PDB file of C-alpha atoms and ligand atoms in Angstrom:
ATOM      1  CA  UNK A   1      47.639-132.639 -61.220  1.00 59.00           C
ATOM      2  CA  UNK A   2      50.122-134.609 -62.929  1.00 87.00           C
ATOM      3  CA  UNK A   3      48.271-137.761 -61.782  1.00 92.00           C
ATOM      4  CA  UNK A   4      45.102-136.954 -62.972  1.00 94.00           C
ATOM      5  CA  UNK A   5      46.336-136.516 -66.935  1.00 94.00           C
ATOM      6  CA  UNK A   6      47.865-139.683 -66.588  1.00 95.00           C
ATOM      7  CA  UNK A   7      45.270-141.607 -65.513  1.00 96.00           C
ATOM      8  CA  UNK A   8      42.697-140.082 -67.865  1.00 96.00           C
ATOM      9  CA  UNK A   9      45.391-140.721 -70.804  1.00 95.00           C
ATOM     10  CA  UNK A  10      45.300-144.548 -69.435  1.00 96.00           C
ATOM     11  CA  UNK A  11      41.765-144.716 -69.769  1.00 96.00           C
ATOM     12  CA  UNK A  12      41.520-143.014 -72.926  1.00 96.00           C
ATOM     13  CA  UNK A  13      43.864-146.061 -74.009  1.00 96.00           C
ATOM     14  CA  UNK A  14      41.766-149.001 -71.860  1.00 96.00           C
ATOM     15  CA  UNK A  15      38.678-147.794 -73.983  1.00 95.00           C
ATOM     16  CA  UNK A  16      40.003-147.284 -77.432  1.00 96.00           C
ATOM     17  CA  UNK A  17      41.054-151.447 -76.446  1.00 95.00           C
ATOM     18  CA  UNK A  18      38.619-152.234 -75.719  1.00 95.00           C
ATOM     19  CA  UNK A  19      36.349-150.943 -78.061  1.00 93.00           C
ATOM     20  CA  UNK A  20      38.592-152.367 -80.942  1.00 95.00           C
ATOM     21  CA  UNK A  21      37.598-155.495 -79.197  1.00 95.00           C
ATOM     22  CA  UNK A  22      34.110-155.553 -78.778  1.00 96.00           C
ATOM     23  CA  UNK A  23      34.631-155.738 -74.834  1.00 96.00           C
ATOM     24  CA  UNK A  24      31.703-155.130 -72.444  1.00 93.00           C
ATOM     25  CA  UNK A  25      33.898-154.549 -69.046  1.00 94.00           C
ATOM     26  CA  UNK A  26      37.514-154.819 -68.213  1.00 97.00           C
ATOM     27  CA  UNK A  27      38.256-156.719 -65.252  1.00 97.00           C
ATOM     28  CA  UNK A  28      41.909-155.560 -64.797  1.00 97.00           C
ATOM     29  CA  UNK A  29      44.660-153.507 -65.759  1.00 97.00           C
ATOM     30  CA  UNK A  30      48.562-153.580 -65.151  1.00 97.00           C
ATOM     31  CA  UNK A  31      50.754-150.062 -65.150  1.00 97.00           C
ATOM     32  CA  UNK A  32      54.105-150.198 -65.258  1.00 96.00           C
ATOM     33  CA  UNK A  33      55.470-146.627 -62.972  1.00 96.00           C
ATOM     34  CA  UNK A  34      58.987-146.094 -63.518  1.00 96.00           C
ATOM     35  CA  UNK A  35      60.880-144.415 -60.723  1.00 94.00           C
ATOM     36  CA  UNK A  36      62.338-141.293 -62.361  1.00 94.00           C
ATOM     37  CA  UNK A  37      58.859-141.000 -63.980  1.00 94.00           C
ATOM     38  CA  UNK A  38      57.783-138.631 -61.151  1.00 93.00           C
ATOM     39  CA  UNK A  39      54.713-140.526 -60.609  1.00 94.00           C
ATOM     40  CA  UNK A  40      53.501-141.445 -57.212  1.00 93.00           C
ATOM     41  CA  UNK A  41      51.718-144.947 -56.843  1.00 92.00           C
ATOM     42  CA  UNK A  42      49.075-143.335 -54.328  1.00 93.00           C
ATOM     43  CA  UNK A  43      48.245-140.428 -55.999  1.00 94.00           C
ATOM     44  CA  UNK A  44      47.798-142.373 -59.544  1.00 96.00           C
ATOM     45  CA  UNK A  45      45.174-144.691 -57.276  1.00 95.00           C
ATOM     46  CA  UNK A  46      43.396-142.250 -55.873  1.00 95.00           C
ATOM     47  CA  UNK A  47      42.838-140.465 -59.217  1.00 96.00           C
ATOM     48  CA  UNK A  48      41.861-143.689 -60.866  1.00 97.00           C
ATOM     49  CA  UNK A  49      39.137-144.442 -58.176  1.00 96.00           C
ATOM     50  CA  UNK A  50      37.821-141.062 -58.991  1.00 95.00           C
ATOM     51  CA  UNK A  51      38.218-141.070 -62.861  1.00 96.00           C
ATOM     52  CA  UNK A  52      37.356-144.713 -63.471  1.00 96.00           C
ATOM     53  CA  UNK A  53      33.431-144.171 -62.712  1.00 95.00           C
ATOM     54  CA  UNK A  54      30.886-144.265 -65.667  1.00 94.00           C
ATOM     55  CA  UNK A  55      33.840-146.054 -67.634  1.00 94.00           C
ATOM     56  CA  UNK A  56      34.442-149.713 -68.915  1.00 94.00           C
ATOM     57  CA  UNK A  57      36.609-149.582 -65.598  1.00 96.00           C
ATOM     58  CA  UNK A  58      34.468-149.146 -63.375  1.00 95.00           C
ATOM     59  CA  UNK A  59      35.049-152.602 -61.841  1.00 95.00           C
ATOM     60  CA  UNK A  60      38.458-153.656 -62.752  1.00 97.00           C
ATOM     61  CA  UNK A  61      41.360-153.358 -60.345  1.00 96.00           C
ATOM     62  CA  UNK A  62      44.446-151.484 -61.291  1.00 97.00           C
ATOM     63  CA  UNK A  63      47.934-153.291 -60.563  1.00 97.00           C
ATOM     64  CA  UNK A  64      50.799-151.168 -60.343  1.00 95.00           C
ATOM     65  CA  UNK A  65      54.227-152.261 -60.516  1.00 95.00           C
ATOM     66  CA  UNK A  66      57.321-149.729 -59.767  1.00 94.00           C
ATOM     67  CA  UNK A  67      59.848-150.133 -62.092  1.00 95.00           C
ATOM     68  CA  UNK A  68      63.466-149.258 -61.024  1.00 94.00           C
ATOM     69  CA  UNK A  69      65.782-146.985 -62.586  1.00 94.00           C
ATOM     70  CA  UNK A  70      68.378-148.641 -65.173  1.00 95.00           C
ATOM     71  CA  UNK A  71      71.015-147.028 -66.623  1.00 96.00           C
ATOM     72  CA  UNK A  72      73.500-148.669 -69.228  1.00 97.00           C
ATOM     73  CA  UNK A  73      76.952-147.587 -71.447  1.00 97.00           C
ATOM     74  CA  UNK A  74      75.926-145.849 -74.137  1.00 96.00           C
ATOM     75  CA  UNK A  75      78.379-146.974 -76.424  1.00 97.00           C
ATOM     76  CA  UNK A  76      78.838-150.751 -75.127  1.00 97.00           C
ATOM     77  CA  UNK A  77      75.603-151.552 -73.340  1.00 96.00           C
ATOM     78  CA  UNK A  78      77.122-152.182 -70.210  1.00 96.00           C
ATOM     79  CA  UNK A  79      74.388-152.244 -67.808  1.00 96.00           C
ATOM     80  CA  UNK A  80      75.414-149.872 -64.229  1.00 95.00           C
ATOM     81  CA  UNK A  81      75.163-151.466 -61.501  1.00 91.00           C
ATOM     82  CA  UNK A  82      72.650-149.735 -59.155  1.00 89.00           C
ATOM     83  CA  UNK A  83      74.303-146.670 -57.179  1.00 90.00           C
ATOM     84  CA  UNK A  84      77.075-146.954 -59.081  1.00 92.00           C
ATOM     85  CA  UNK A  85      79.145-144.178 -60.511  1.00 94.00           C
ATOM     86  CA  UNK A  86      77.040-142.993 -64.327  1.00 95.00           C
ATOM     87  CA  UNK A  87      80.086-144.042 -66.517  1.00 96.00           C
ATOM     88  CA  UNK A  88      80.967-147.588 -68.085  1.00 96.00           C
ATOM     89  CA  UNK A  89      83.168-149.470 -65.833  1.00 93.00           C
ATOM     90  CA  UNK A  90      84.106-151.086 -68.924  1.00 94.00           C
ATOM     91  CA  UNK A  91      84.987-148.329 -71.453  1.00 97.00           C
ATOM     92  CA  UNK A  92      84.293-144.953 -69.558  1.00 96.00           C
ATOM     93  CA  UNK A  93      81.542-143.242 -71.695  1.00 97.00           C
ATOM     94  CA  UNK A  94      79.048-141.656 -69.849  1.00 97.00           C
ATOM     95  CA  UNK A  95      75.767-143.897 -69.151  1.00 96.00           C
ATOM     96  CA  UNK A  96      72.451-143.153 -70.188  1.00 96.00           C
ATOM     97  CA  UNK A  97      68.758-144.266 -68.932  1.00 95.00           C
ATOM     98  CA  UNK A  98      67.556-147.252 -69.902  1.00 95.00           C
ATOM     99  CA  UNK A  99      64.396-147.386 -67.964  1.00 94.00           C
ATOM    100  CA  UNK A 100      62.440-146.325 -65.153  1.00 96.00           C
ATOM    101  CA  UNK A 101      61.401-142.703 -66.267  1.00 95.00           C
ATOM    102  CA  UNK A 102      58.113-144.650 -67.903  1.00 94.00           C
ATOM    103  CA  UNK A 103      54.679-144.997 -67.763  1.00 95.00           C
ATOM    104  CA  UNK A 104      53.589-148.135 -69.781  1.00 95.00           C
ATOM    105  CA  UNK A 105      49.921-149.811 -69.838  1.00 96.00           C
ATOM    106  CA  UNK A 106      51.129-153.748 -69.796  1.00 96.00           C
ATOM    107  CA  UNK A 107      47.862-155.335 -70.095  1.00 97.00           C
ATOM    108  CA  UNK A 108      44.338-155.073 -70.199  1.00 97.00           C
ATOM    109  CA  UNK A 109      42.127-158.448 -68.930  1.00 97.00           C
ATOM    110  CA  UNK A 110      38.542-157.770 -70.303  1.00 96.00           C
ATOM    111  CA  UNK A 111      35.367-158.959 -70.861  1.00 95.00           C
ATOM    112  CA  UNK A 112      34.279-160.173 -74.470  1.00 93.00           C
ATOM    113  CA  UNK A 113      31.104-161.681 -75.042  1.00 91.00           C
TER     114      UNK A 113
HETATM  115 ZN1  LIG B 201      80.857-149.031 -72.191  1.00 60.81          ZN
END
């Protein structure tokens, strides 16, 4: 599952962190789910409650945020409005995405002793 690579690639990431940092535990993380990133929120939860065991995660809490879609001109940088037509109101050139097909790690909270 798509899910599953994610979150292991997440973890993978939360360690390497916290390694780098001397950390004992991590008490939280924040993921950033864009909407066109074809991610669900309650599958990604589920597979961290399963993966997170017998890591520095074990304990921390994961908050997920849903980004939105944005699209913008891609020769002016017009944003588009939301449900709008995908072409610059301003100049006509086709828009492209700006955000919202990601998958970011934000932060990390963690314990160092
Ligand atoms: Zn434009």
């Amino acid at each position: 599952m798509h899910e599953y690579s994610i979150v292991q690639a997440l973890l993978d990431q939360v360690e390497a962190q916290a390694r780098t940092r001397g950390a004992t535990a991590v008490r939280r993380l924040r993921v950033q789910i864009g909407e066109l990133s074809g991610v669900e929120a309650a599958l990604l939860a589920s597979a961290y409650a399963l993966f997170r065991a017998g890591t520095l995660c074990e304990a921390a809490e994961m908050d997920v945020e849903a980004v939105p879609a944005r699209w913008e001109c891609r020769a002016c940088g017009q944003g588009i409005p939301r449900g709008a037509v995908l072409r610059c109101p301003a100049c006509g050139t086709p828009a492209r995405l700006a955000g919202g097909d990601e998958v970011l790690l934000r932060s990390i909270e963690m314990e160092v002793p």
